[in-house]
mmCIF file of C-alpha atoms in Angstrom:
data_model
loop_
_atom_site.group_PDB
_atom_site.id
_atom_site.type_symbol
_atom_site.label_atom_id
_atom_site.label_comp_id
_atom_site.label_asym_id
_atom_site.label_seq_id
_atom_site.Cartn_x
_atom_site.Cartn_y
_atom_site.Cartn_z
ATOM 1 C CA MET A 3 -29.349 0.383 -38.201
ATOM 2 C CA ARG A 4 -27.057 -0.008 -34.925
ATOM 3 C CA VAL A 5 -28.706 0.221 -31.538
ATOM 4 C CA THR A 6 -27.004 0.339 -28.119
ATOM 5 C CA TYR A 7 -28.471 -1.366 -25.162
ATOM 6 C CA ARG A 8 -28.715 0.817 -22.138
ATOM 7 C CA GLY A 9 -31.193 -1.091 -19.909
ATOM 8 C CA PRO A 10 -30.502 -2.457 -16.413
ATOM 9 C CA HIS A 11 -29.083 -5.709 -17.197
ATOM 10 C CA ASP A 12 -25.540 -6.746 -17.908
ATOM 11 C CA ARG A 13 -26.582 -8.314 -21.094
ATOM 12 C CA VAL A 14 -29.882 -9.214 -22.906
ATOM 13 C CA PHE A 15 -31.051 -11.414 -25.663
ATOM 14 C CA VAL A 16 -33.125 -9.802 -28.430
ATOM 15 C CA PRO A 17 -35.273 -12.745 -29.896
ATOM 16 C CA GLU A 18 -36.330 -10.924 -33.078
ATOM 17 C CA ALA A 19 -32.570 -10.207 -33.756
ATOM 18 C CA GLY A 20 -31.456 -13.485 -32.664
ATOM 19 C CA GLN A 21 -28.664 -11.510 -31.046
ATOM 20 C CA GLU A 22 -27.294 -11.046 -27.447
ATOM 21 C CA VAL A 23 -25.798 -7.682 -26.626
ATOM 22 C CA GLU A 24 -23.813 -6.530 -23.508
ATOM 23 C CA HIS A 25 -24.770 -3.519 -21.658
ATOM 24 C CA GLY A 26 -23.465 -0.403 -23.395
ATOM 25 C CA HIS A 27 -22.585 -2.332 -26.371
ATOM 26 C CA SER A 28 -24.594 -2.303 -29.899
ATOM 27 C CA ILE A 29 -25.941 -4.625 -32.407
ATOM 28 C CA GLU A 30 -27.059 -4.336 -35.952
ATOM 29 C CA VAL A 31 -30.553 -4.728 -36.637
ATOM 30 C CA ASP A 32 -32.977 -3.970 -39.527
ATOM 31 C CA ASP A 33 -34.555 -0.471 -39.530
ATOM 32 C CA GLU A 34 -37.900 -1.614 -38.628
ATOM 33 C CA LEU A 35 -36.666 -3.501 -35.554
ATOM 34 C CA GLY A 36 -34.415 -0.644 -34.708
ATOM 35 C CA ALA A 37 -37.183 1.824 -34.882
ATOM 36 C CA ARG A 38 -39.180 -0.375 -32.493
ATOM 37 C CA LEU A 39 -36.481 -0.727 -30.000
ATOM 38 C CA LEU A 40 -35.784 2.914 -29.954
ATOM 39 C CA GLU A 41 -39.408 3.438 -28.980
ATOM 40 C CA GLN A 42 -38.307 1.944 -25.598
ATOM 41 C CA GLU A 43 -36.861 5.094 -23.958
ATOM 42 C CA GLY A 44 -34.077 4.338 -21.641
ATOM 43 C CA THR A 45 -33.272 0.889 -22.827
ATOM 44 C CA TRP A 46 -32.072 1.548 -26.394
ATOM 45 C CA ARG A 47 -30.573 4.308 -28.195
ATOM 46 C CA GLU A 48 -29.375 4.864 -31.654
ATOM 47 C CA TYR A 49 -25.564 4.171 -32.156
ATOM 48 C CA HIS A 50 -23.873 6.828 -33.749
ATOM 49 C CA ARG A 51 -20.494 5.867 -35.381
ATOM 50 C CA ARG A 52 -17.874 8.699 -35.409
ATOM 51 C CA SER A 53 -15.431 8.827 -38.044
ATOM 52 C CA PRO A 54 -12.042 7.544 -37.192
ATOM 53 C CA SER A 55 -9.209 10.017 -36.621
ATOM 54 C CA ALA A 56 -6.297 10.236 -38.633
ATOM 55 C CA HIS A 57 -4.257 7.771 -36.277
ATOM 56 C CA GLU A 58 -7.326 5.320 -35.699
ATOM 57 C CA THR A 59 -8.550 2.493 -37.495
ATOM 58 C CA THR A 60 -12.407 2.181 -37.809
ATOM 59 C CA GLU A 61 -12.297 -0.786 -35.338
ATOM 60 C CA GLU A 62 -10.363 1.511 -32.839
ATOM 61 C CA SER A 63 -13.012 4.158 -33.439
ATOM 62 C CA ASN A 64 -15.867 1.819 -32.939
ATOM 63 C CA THR A 65 -14.225 0.353 -29.608
ATOM 64 C CA ALA A 66 -13.910 3.767 -28.265
ATOM 65 C CA ASP A 67 -17.430 4.604 -28.974
ATOM 66 C CA GLU A 68 -18.729 1.701 -27.052
ATOM 67 C CA ALA A 69 -16.396 2.384 -24.203
ATOM 68 C CA ALA A 70 -17.831 5.907 -24.244
ATOM 69 C CA SER A 71 -21.186 4.612 -24.208
ATOM 70 C CA GLU A 72 -20.553 2.559 -20.971
ATOM 71 C CA GLU A 73 -19.124 5.647 -19.375
ATOM 72 C CA GLY A 74 -22.303 7.527 -20.095
ATOM 73 C CA ASN A 75 -24.148 5.077 -18.138
ATOM 74 C CA ALA A 76 -22.080 5.242 -15.088
ATOM 75 C CA MET B 16 -47.985 -23.698 -32.641
ATOM 76 C CA ALA B 17 -48.708 -19.963 -32.420
ATOM 77 C CA PHE B 18 -48.353 -19.198 -28.688
ATOM 78 C CA ILE B 19 -45.088 -21.029 -27.426
ATOM 79 C CA ASN B 20 -42.656 -18.865 -29.284
ATOM 80 C CA ARG B 21 -44.638 -15.707 -29.097
ATOM 81 C CA ALA B 22 -45.757 -15.461 -25.533
ATOM 82 C CA GLN B 23 -44.488 -12.142 -24.208
ATOM 83 C CA PHE B 24 -45.085 -10.010 -21.049
ATOM 84 C CA GLY B 25 -43.667 -6.497 -20.855
ATOM 85 C CA TYR B 26 -44.290 -3.455 -18.547
ATOM 86 C CA LYS B 27 -42.883 -0.081 -17.666
ATOM 87 C CA ALA B 28 -44.056 2.311 -15.058
ATOM 88 C CA GLN B 29 -46.058 5.238 -16.223
ATOM 89 C CA ALA B 30 -45.239 8.913 -15.596
ATOM 90 C CA SER B 31 -48.889 9.816 -14.926
ATOM 91 C CA TRP B 32 -52.175 8.086 -14.770
ATOM 92 C CA GLY B 33 -54.014 7.704 -17.895
ATOM 93 C CA THR B 34 -51.139 7.951 -20.082
ATOM 94 C CA ALA B 35 -49.826 4.516 -21.185
ATOM 95 C CA VAL B 36 -46.028 4.208 -22.362
ATOM 96 C CA THR B 37 -44.164 1.907 -24.483
ATOM 97 C CA VAL B 38 -43.057 -1.247 -22.427
ATOM 98 C CA ASN B 39 -39.431 -2.112 -22.095
ATOM 99 C CA LYS B 40 -39.086 -4.616 -19.493
ATOM 100 C CA PHE B 41 -39.861 -8.306 -20.237
ATOM 101 C CA LEU B 42 -40.180 -11.271 -18.068
ATOM 102 C CA ASP B 43 -40.796 -14.816 -18.438
ATOM 103 C CA TYR B 44 -44.295 -15.610 -16.953
ATOM 104 C CA ILE B 45 -46.517 -18.620 -16.471
ATOM 105 C CA ALA B 46 -49.020 -19.133 -19.010
ATOM 106 C CA PRO B 47 -52.020 -19.021 -18.896
ATOM 107 C CA ASP B 48 -52.137 -15.564 -17.436
ATOM 108 C CA GLY B 49 -55.284 -14.334 -15.799
ATOM 109 C CA ILE B 50 -55.622 -10.915 -17.264
ATOM 110 C CA GLN B 51 -58.938 -10.430 -18.758
ATOM 111 C CA THR B 52 -60.799 -7.522 -20.269
ATOM 112 C CA ARG B 53 -64.193 -6.634 -18.714
ATOM 113 C CA MET B 54 -67.122 -4.640 -20.099
ATOM 114 C CA GLY B 55 -69.919 -3.299 -18.126
ATOM 115 C CA TYR B 56 -73.561 -3.488 -19.178
ATOM 116 C CA ILE B 57 -76.325 -0.998 -18.355
ATOM 117 C CA GLU B 58 -79.716 -2.484 -19.266
ATOM 118 C CA GLN B 59 -82.620 -0.105 -20.018
ATOM 119 C CA GLN B 60 -85.621 -0.841 -17.666
ATOM 120 C CA GLY B 61 -88.377 0.771 -19.525
ATOM 121 C CA VAL B 62 -91.351 -1.160 -20.794
ATOM 122 C CA ARG B 63 -93.634 -1.026 -23.873
ATOM 123 C CA ALA B 64 -96.274 -2.756 -25.639
ATOM 124 C CA GLY B 65 -95.432 -5.701 -27.936
ATOM 125 C CA GLY B 66 -92.272 -6.921 -26.172
ATOM 126 C CA ARG B 67 -91.488 -9.827 -23.860
ATOM 127 C CA VAL B 68 -87.833 -9.962 -24.297
ATOM 128 C CA ARG B 69 -85.565 -6.880 -24.055
ATOM 129 C CA GLY B 70 -84.989 -4.947 -27.166
ATOM 130 C CA HIS B 71 -81.666 -5.450 -28.984
ATOM 131 C CA THR B 72 -80.752 -1.950 -28.699
ATOM 132 C CA ARG B 73 -81.930 -1.376 -25.125
ATOM 133 C CA TYR B 74 -78.570 -1.482 -23.375
ATOM 134 C CA ALA B 75 -75.413 0.293 -23.205
ATOM 135 C CA ARG B 76 -71.916 -1.002 -22.720
ATOM 136 C CA TYR B 77 -68.928 0.682 -21.070
ATOM 137 C CA ALA B 78 -65.308 -0.237 -20.791
ATOM 138 C CA ASP B 79 -64.719 -1.697 -17.301
ATOM 139 C CA GLY B 80 -60.809 -2.083 -17.494
ATOM 140 C CA ALA B 81 -59.030 -5.242 -17.095
ATOM 141 C CA GLY B 82 -57.317 -7.497 -14.374
ATOM 142 C CA GLY B 83 -56.377 -10.712 -12.995
ATOM 143 C CA ASP B 84 -53.274 -12.678 -11.903
ATOM 144 C CA VAL B 85 -50.095 -13.028 -13.630
ATOM 145 C CA SER B 86 -47.383 -15.481 -12.052
ATOM 146 C CA PHE B 87 -43.601 -15.569 -12.443
ATOM 147 C CA GLU B 88 -40.745 -17.685 -11.145
ATOM 148 C CA VAL B 89 -38.590 -15.121 -9.520
ATOM 149 C CA GLN B 90 -35.392 -15.038 -11.295
ATOM 150 C CA SER B 91 -31.760 -13.708 -10.534
ATOM 151 C CA LYS B 92 -32.330 -10.718 -13.019
ATOM 152 C CA GLY B 93 -35.188 -8.294 -13.703
ATOM 153 C CA PHE B 94 -37.542 -8.444 -10.662
ATOM 154 C CA GLY B 95 -36.458 -5.388 -8.723
ATOM 155 C CA GLY B 96 -38.881 -3.298 -10.894
ATOM 156 C CA LEU B 97 -41.983 -5.416 -10.028
ATOM 157 C CA PHE B 98 -41.022 -5.596 -6.300
ATOM 158 C CA MET B 99 -41.166 -1.875 -6.376
ATOM 159 C CA LEU B 100 -44.505 -1.598 -7.968
ATOM 160 C CA ALA B 101 -45.884 -4.155 -5.422
ATOM 161 C CA ASN B 102 -44.678 -2.166 -2.409
ATOM 162 C CA GLY B 103 -44.060 1.368 -3.398
ATOM 163 C CA THR B 104 -40.454 2.399 -3.178
ATOM 164 C CA VAL B 105 -37.081 0.778 -3.924
ATOM 165 C CA THR B 106 -33.471 1.841 -3.150
ATOM 166 C CA THR B 107 -30.522 0.724 -4.762
ATOM 167 C CA ALA B 108 -27.109 0.079 -3.163
ATOM 168 C CA GLY B 109 -23.982 -1.000 -4.705
ATOM 169 C CA PRO B 110 -22.233 -2.218 -6.659
ATOM 170 C CA THR B 111 -20.449 -4.445 -4.192
ATOM 171 C CA ASP B 112 -18.721 -7.389 -5.652
ATOM 172 C CA SER B 113 -20.546 -6.413 -8.997
ATOM 173 C CA ALA B 114 -23.869 -6.940 -7.148
ATOM 174 C CA TYR B 115 -26.432 -4.428 -6.466
ATOM 175 C CA THR B 116 -29.110 -4.631 -3.708
ATOM 176 C CA HIS B 117 -32.453 -3.274 -4.560
ATOM 177 C CA THR B 118 -34.585 -3.071 -1.377
ATOM 178 C CA ALA B 119 -38.341 -2.616 -1.899
ATOM 179 C CA LYS B 120 -40.349 -1.352 0.978
ATOM 180 C CA ILE B 121 -43.733 -0.204 1.670
ATOM 181 C CA ASP B 122 -44.356 3.324 0.713
ATOM 182 C CA THR B 123 -47.087 5.275 -1.160
ATOM 183 C CA LEU B 124 -48.679 3.567 -4.083
ATOM 184 C CA MET B 125 -50.005 6.935 -5.468
ATOM 185 C CA GLY B 126 -48.428 9.429 -8.133
ATOM 186 C CA ALA B 127 -45.676 9.004 -10.746
ATOM 187 C CA SER B 128 -44.152 5.733 -11.349
ATOM 188 C CA LYS B 129 -46.692 3.735 -9.312
ATOM 189 C CA ALA B 130 -48.839 2.630 -12.142
ATOM 190 C CA PHE B 131 -47.472 0.982 -15.026
ATOM 191 C CA THR B 132 -48.404 -0.178 -18.728
ATOM 192 C CA MET B 133 -48.492 -3.865 -19.187
ATOM 193 C CA GLN B 134 -48.396 -5.860 -22.677
ATOM 194 C CA LEU B 135 -49.313 -9.237 -23.269
ATOM 195 C CA ASN B 136 -49.184 -10.955 -26.694
ATOM 196 C CA ARG B 137 -52.193 -12.952 -27.617
ATOM 197 C CA PRO B 138 -51.274 -14.240 -30.858
ATOM 198 C CA PHE B 139 -53.821 -15.487 -33.397
ATOM 199 C CA GLN B 140 -53.944 -19.154 -33.495
ATOM 200 C CA ALA B 141 -54.340 -19.117 -37.266
ATOM 201 C CA GLY B 142 -51.714 -17.295 -39.071
ATOM 202 C CA ASP B 143 -49.186 -17.373 -36.368
ATOM 203 C CA THR B 144 -49.430 -13.439 -36.028
ATOM 204 C CA ASN B 145 -48.920 -11.153 -32.991
ATOM 205 C CA GLN B 146 -51.788 -9.477 -31.400
ATOM 206 C CA ALA B 147 -50.634 -7.296 -28.475
ATOM 207 C CA PHE B 148 -53.113 -6.374 -25.674
ATOM 208 C CA THR B 149 -51.666 -3.287 -23.990
ATOM 209 C CA TYR B 150 -53.115 -2.406 -20.518
ATOM 210 C CA GLY B 151 -52.790 1.073 -19.266
ATOM 211 C CA SER B 152 -52.490 2.593 -15.800
ATOM 212 C CA CYS B 153 -52.224 -0.728 -13.903
ATOM 213 C CA LYS B 154 -51.597 -1.219 -10.256
ATOM 214 C CA ILE B 155 -50.722 -4.094 -8.023
ATOM 215 C CA MET B 156 -53.650 -4.530 -5.966
ATOM 216 C CA SER B 157 -52.256 -7.533 -4.001
ATOM 217 C CA TYR B 158 -49.532 -10.155 -4.445
ATOM 218 C CA ARG B 159 -48.223 -13.486 -3.132
ATOM 219 C CA LEU B 160 -44.747 -14.502 -2.960
ATOM 220 C CA GLU B 161 -44.752 -18.266 -2.358
ATOM 221 C CA ASN B 162 -42.186 -21.316 -2.064
ATOM 222 C CA SER B 163 -42.671 -24.855 -0.986
ATOM 223 C CA VAL B 164 -40.881 -28.244 -1.315
ATOM 224 C CA PRO B 165 -39.742 -28.974 -3.731
ATOM 225 C CA ASN B 166 -40.445 -25.845 -5.976
ATOM 226 C CA LEU B 167 -39.434 -22.601 -7.285
ATOM 227 C CA LEU B 168 -39.954 -19.139 -5.558
ATOM 228 C CA MET B 169 -42.982 -17.705 -7.318
ATOM 229 C CA PHE B 170 -44.373 -14.137 -7.378
ATOM 230 C CA THR B 171 -47.983 -13.584 -8.338
ATOM 231 C CA PRO B 172 -49.232 -10.138 -8.384
ATOM 232 C CA THR B 173 -53.133 -9.313 -8.736
ATOM 233 C CA ILE B 174 -53.253 -6.507 -11.306
ATOM 234 C CA GLU B 175 -55.906 -3.928 -12.075
ATOM 235 C CA CYS B 176 -55.746 -1.726 -15.014
ATOM 236 C CA ARG B 177 -57.776 1.218 -16.116
ATOM 237 C CA ASP B 178 -57.848 0.696 -19.836
ATOM 238 C CA VAL B 179 -56.846 -1.833 -22.522
ATOM 239 C CA THR B 180 -56.201 -1.343 -26.205
ATOM 240 C CA THR B 181 -55.530 -3.757 -29.081
ATOM 241 C CA ALA B 182 -54.333 -0.961 -31.437
ATOM 242 C CA THR B 183 -50.745 -0.583 -29.807
ATOM 243 C CA SER B 184 -48.053 -2.604 -31.627
ATOM 244 C CA LEU B 185 -46.191 -5.477 -29.818
ATOM 245 C CA ALA B 186 -43.012 -4.084 -28.285
ATOM 246 C CA SER B 187 -39.625 -5.743 -29.290
ATOM 247 C CA ALA B 188 -38.653 -7.960 -26.326
ATOM 248 C CA SER B 189 -35.239 -8.231 -24.823
ATOM 249 C CA TYR B 190 -34.475 -10.673 -21.976
ATOM 250 C CA ALA B 191 -31.826 -10.557 -19.265
ATOM 251 C CA SER B 192 -29.358 -13.147 -20.460
ATOM 252 C CA GLY B 193 -26.149 -14.496 -19.415
ATOM 253 C CA THR B 194 -26.553 -16.350 -15.940
ATOM 254 C CA VAL B 195 -30.321 -15.898 -15.268
ATOM 255 C CA GLU B 196 -31.430 -18.448 -12.678
ATOM 256 C CA PRO B 197 -34.487 -19.269 -10.478
ATOM 257 C CA PHE B 198 -34.701 -19.417 -6.802
ATOM 258 C CA THR B 199 -35.441 -22.818 -5.467
ATOM 259 C CA PHE B 200 -36.580 -24.244 -2.068
ATOM 260 C CA ALA B 201 -32.909 -25.733 -1.836
ATOM 261 C CA GLY B 202 -31.665 -22.259 -1.590
ATOM 262 C CA ALA B 203 -34.137 -21.193 1.062
ATOM 263 C CA SER B 204 -33.767 -20.350 4.720
ATOM 264 C CA VAL B 205 -36.021 -18.928 7.297
ATOM 265 C CA THR B 206 -35.527 -17.348 10.770
ATOM 266 C CA ILE B 207 -38.020 -16.352 13.364
ATOM 267 C CA GLY B 208 -36.583 -14.027 15.969
ATOM 268 C CA GLY B 209 -33.102 -14.819 14.776
ATOM 269 C CA THR B 210 -33.649 -18.668 15.141
ATOM 270 C CA ALA B 211 -33.545 -20.849 12.236
ATOM 271 C CA TYR B 212 -36.955 -22.482 11.361
ATOM 272 C CA CYS B 213 -37.680 -25.035 8.755
ATOM 273 C CA PRO B 214 -41.240 -24.987 7.300
ATOM 274 C CA GLU B 215 -42.445 -26.869 4.238
ATOM 275 C CA THR B 216 -44.251 -23.896 2.873
ATOM 276 C CA PHE B 217 -43.803 -20.068 2.624
ATOM 277 C CA ASN B 218 -46.646 -17.974 1.713
ATOM 278 C CA LEU B 219 -46.377 -14.197 2.003
ATOM 279 C CA GLN B 220 -49.634 -12.330 0.982
ATOM 280 C CA VAL B 221 -49.834 -8.626 0.790
ATOM 281 C CA ASN B 222 -53.032 -6.919 0.158
ATOM 282 C CA ASN B 223 -52.348 -3.285 -0.726
ATOM 283 C CA ASN B 224 -55.814 -2.121 -0.019
ATOM 284 C CA LEU B 225 -56.144 -0.042 -3.060
ATOM 285 C CA SER B 226 -59.647 1.051 -4.139
ATOM 286 C CA ASN B 227 -60.615 1.151 -7.679
ATOM 287 C CA ASP B 228 -63.957 2.691 -6.879
ATOM 288 C CA THR B 229 -62.874 5.642 -8.833
ATOM 289 C CA ARG B 230 -65.294 6.095 -11.666
ATOM 290 C CA ARG B 231 -66.834 9.539 -11.918
ATOM 291 C CA LEU B 232 -68.966 11.366 -14.359
ATOM 292 C CA CYS B 233 -65.920 12.294 -16.460
ATOM 293 C CA SER B 234 -63.087 10.608 -18.325
ATOM 294 C CA SER B 235 -65.395 8.650 -20.587
ATOM 295 C CA GLY B 236 -66.245 6.600 -17.623
ATOM 296 C CA LEU B 237 -62.742 5.242 -16.974
ATOM 297 C CA ARG B 238 -61.489 4.935 -13.549
ATOM 298 C CA GLY B 239 -59.389 7.642 -11.725
ATOM 299 C CA GLU B 240 -56.208 6.676 -10.150
ATOM 300 C CA PHE B 241 -56.653 3.810 -7.711
ATOM 301 C CA TYR B 242 -55.928 5.197 -4.169
ATOM 302 C CA GLU B 243 -54.751 3.717 -1.017
ATOM 303 C CA ALA B 244 -58.103 2.875 1.085
ATOM 304 C CA GLY B 245 -56.776 1.065 4.040
ATOM 305 C CA TYR B 246 -53.874 -0.332 5.834
ATOM 306 C CA ARG B 247 -51.703 -2.860 3.867
ATOM 307 C CA GLU B 248 -52.257 -6.338 5.176
ATOM 308 C CA ILE B 249 -49.193 -8.454 5.269
ATOM 309 C CA ILE B 250 -49.733 -12.079 6.140
ATOM 310 C CA LEU B 251 -47.170 -14.552 6.284
ATOM 311 C CA GLU B 252 -47.913 -18.173 6.566
ATOM 312 C CA LEU B 253 -45.307 -20.851 7.306
ATOM 313 C CA GLY B 254 -46.671 -24.342 7.009
ATOM 314 C CA GLY B 255 -45.538 -27.686 7.717
ATOM 315 C CA GLY B 256 -42.937 -26.935 10.152
ATOM 316 C CA ASP B 257 -42.049 -29.733 12.845
ATOM 317 C CA PHE B 258 -43.692 -29.083 16.228
ATOM 318 C CA ASN B 259 -40.748 -29.281 18.387
ATOM 319 C CA ASP B 260 -41.324 -26.795 21.109
ATOM 320 C CA LEU B 261 -44.057 -24.468 22.380
ATOM 321 C CA SER B 262 -42.234 -21.133 21.401
ATOM 322 C CA LEU B 263 -44.430 -20.283 18.585
ATOM 323 C CA TYR B 264 -47.635 -21.711 20.194
ATOM 324 C CA ASN B 265 -46.931 -19.594 23.434
ATOM 325 C CA LEU B 266 -46.551 -16.640 21.222
ATOM 326 C CA PHE B 267 -49.988 -17.357 19.893
ATOM 327 C CA THR B 268 -51.648 -17.707 23.314
ATOM 328 C CA ALA B 269 -49.921 -14.782 24.978
ATOM 329 C CA SER B 270 -52.279 -11.940 26.050
ATOM 330 C CA GLY B 271 -50.072 -9.012 25.149
ATOM 331 C CA PRO B 272 -48.760 -7.870 22.014
ATOM 332 C CA ASN B 273 -45.571 -9.531 21.012
ATOM 333 C CA THR B 274 -43.747 -9.624 17.867
ATOM 334 C CA LEU B 275 -40.779 -11.331 16.235
ATOM 335 C CA GLN B 276 -38.609 -10.599 13.027
ATOM 336 C CA ALA B 277 -39.335 -13.217 10.522
ATOM 337 C CA VAL B 278 -36.857 -13.506 7.693
ATOM 338 C CA ALA B 279 -36.954 -15.609 4.807
ATOM 339 C CA SER B 280 -34.124 -15.534 2.016
ATOM 340 C CA TRP B 281 -33.398 -17.518 -1.174
ATOM 341 C CA THR B 282 -30.092 -17.831 -2.686
ATOM 342 C CA ALA B 283 -29.371 -18.632 -6.338
ATOM 343 C CA ALA B 284 -26.768 -20.945 -7.271
ATOM 344 C CA THR B 285 -23.909 -18.890 -9.332
ATOM 345 C CA LEU B 286 -21.936 -16.203 -7.904
ATOM 346 C CA ILE B 287 -22.543 -12.694 -9.272
ATOM 347 C CA GLY B 288 -18.834 -11.589 -8.449
ATOM 348 C CA THR B 289 -16.412 -13.434 -6.363
ATOM 349 C CA ALA B 290 -18.525 -13.722 -3.045
ATOM 350 C CA THR B 291 -21.993 -12.732 -3.723
ATOM 351 C CA TYR B 292 -24.835 -14.684 -4.888
ATOM 352 C CA PRO B 293 -28.234 -13.414 -6.252
ATOM 353 C CA SER B 294 -30.595 -13.565 -3.456
ATOM 354 C CA VAL B 295 -34.126 -12.551 -2.345
ATOM 355 C CA THR B 296 -34.533 -11.637 1.323
ATOM 356 C CA VAL B 297 -38.100 -10.975 2.632
ATOM 357 C CA THR B 298 -37.958 -9.255 6.160
ATOM 358 C CA VAL B 299 -41.321 -8.909 8.125
ATOM 359 C CA ASP B 300 -39.876 -6.696 10.801
ATOM 360 C CA GLU B 301 -42.757 -7.024 13.348
ATOM 361 C CA ALA B 302 -44.521 -10.458 12.812
ATOM 362 C CA ALA B 303 -47.269 -11.320 15.515
ATOM 363 C CA VAL B 304 -48.342 -14.932 15.550
ATOM 364 C CA TRP B 305 -52.022 -14.500 14.628
ATOM 365 C CA GLU B 306 -53.041 -18.121 14.123
ATOM 366 C CA HIS B 307 -51.423 -21.437 15.125
ATOM 367 C CA THR B 308 -52.521 -24.871 13.981
ATOM 368 C CA ILE B 309 -51.105 -27.992 15.091
ATOM 369 C CA GLY B 310 -51.508 -31.070 12.907
ATOM 370 C CA THR B 311 -51.195 -34.539 14.281
ATOM 371 C CA GLY B 312 -50.647 -37.209 11.750
ATOM 372 C CA MET B 313 -49.631 -40.759 11.949
ATOM 373 C CA ASP B 314 -46.209 -39.802 10.704
ATOM 374 C CA ARG B 315 -45.514 -36.652 12.615
ATOM 375 C CA VAL B 316 -46.717 -33.453 14.336
ATOM 376 C CA SER B 317 -46.496 -30.231 12.477
ATOM 377 C CA GLN B 318 -47.729 -26.718 12.840
ATOM 378 C CA VAL B 319 -48.923 -23.991 10.617
ATOM 379 C CA VAL B 320 -48.026 -20.483 11.839
ATOM 380 C CA ARG B 321 -49.738 -17.432 10.332
ATOM 381 C CA PHE B 322 -48.154 -14.201 11.222
ATOM 382 C CA HIS B 323 -49.553 -10.608 10.760
ATOM 383 C CA GLY B 324 -46.870 -8.025 9.557
ATOM 384 C CA LEU B 325 -47.192 -5.014 11.905
ATOM 385 C CA PHE B 326 -45.381 -1.494 12.150
ATOM 386 C CA ASP B 327 -43.395 -0.544 14.996
ATOM 387 C CA GLY B 328 -43.436 3.163 14.089
ATOM 388 C CA THR B 329 -39.942 3.339 12.689
ATOM 389 C CA ASN B 330 -38.688 0.394 10.688
ATOM 390 C CA ALA B 331 -40.097 -0.816 7.434
ATOM 391 C CA PRO B 332 -42.808 -3.295 8.263
ATOM 392 C CA LEU B 333 -41.966 -5.138 5.178
ATOM 393 C CA SER B 334 -38.977 -5.179 3.065
ATOM 394 C CA ILE B 335 -37.872 -7.228 0.048
ATOM 395 C CA ALA B 336 -34.168 -7.075 -0.608
ATOM 396 C CA TYR B 337 -33.178 -8.332 -4.146
ATOM 397 C CA VAL B 338 -29.462 -8.912 -4.749
ATOM 398 C CA SER B 339 -28.798 -8.866 -8.529
ATOM 399 C CA ALA B 340 -26.286 -7.955 -11.376
ATOM 400 C CA ASP B 341 -28.998 -5.702 -12.501
ATOM 401 C CA THR B 342 -28.000 -1.936 -12.117
ATOM 402 C CA SER B 343 -31.314 -0.449 -11.587
ATOM 403 C CA ALA B 344 -34.744 -1.495 -10.218
ATOM 404 C CA ASP B 345 -36.579 1.582 -11.444
ATOM 405 C CA PRO B 346 -39.684 0.484 -13.217
ATOM 406 C CA ALA B 347 -39.780 3.781 -14.993
ATOM 407 C CA ALA B 348 -36.277 3.657 -16.534
#
């Protein structure tokens, strides 16, 4: 599961995942940890990857998603 | 070692009294914390033949909430929410130079977002497994903000909670990362009436004067919302300043009311943007010298000055401005 950090800090470290994530960006975690993070409303949300359009690579699509997520926080 | 890598403090403001929420804000804290569960006992007083010791079923127990102190080293990220819960309101300005200023001021401590859920991990010593203690409907009854040479700025709220459960799972923590710094005595400055003053110790004590005498014949004996039962007491003590003149002493001995603005600020070491450092600024708008003690030692003459923070009818009697990269200080977000 991928989850996106939307809390008040510019970046956070998630000890259980051993990963750091910037605000508005997402990390891959196991489903059990992801479910517990998503219980923290306002801080985490599930990352929904959209399909790349015909002229986009998957990587470009993901980058656009995270940018959109940042805008959603503004 | 079970505890050191599992210690965890988290909190989140509640929408309503009596309804705990999943905590989502996590801070380093000083162990051991002082939060303990309490139980009340009611012993039956009836007497009967054949007994010199109270019968083993002749008492009842009731939940009496939990409470105690938790101490934190104030850091450059993550503290705006606690300052709000300690005082009543917070306003956020910015960003300016990538920094936000979260200013906590005295306001009502009643209603939505003024009580919070707090969770501490008490891992089992054997087995190295988590055991969360989740405290519901907590309020900061009083707090201390302290600094001295050569130490860190410390924040210690005294917390009182309506209920506690061990059935809620431990929340998954996430900690502010990147540059997260403490505030030290080396980054401190104090002014009294606009003039620099150099004490050895700073001690702000605020008593919110909340009453927890709210148990009634309902709600399974649990307390209702703690309410404001008196004026906030704001006491600022500056200790160990050199006794260089009579200015503060004269304010102490003056007959009429007279106050000065007392400001203390701490700046962390690393810029947030290009010119703005993380900082904490405490302003006691109307500080009256309430006590003045002169210490005469072989080495030097010093003074301890104790101020009471008062209200001029317009300006916030106390504010804590927290400049941080944090975008929000809303403890309910």
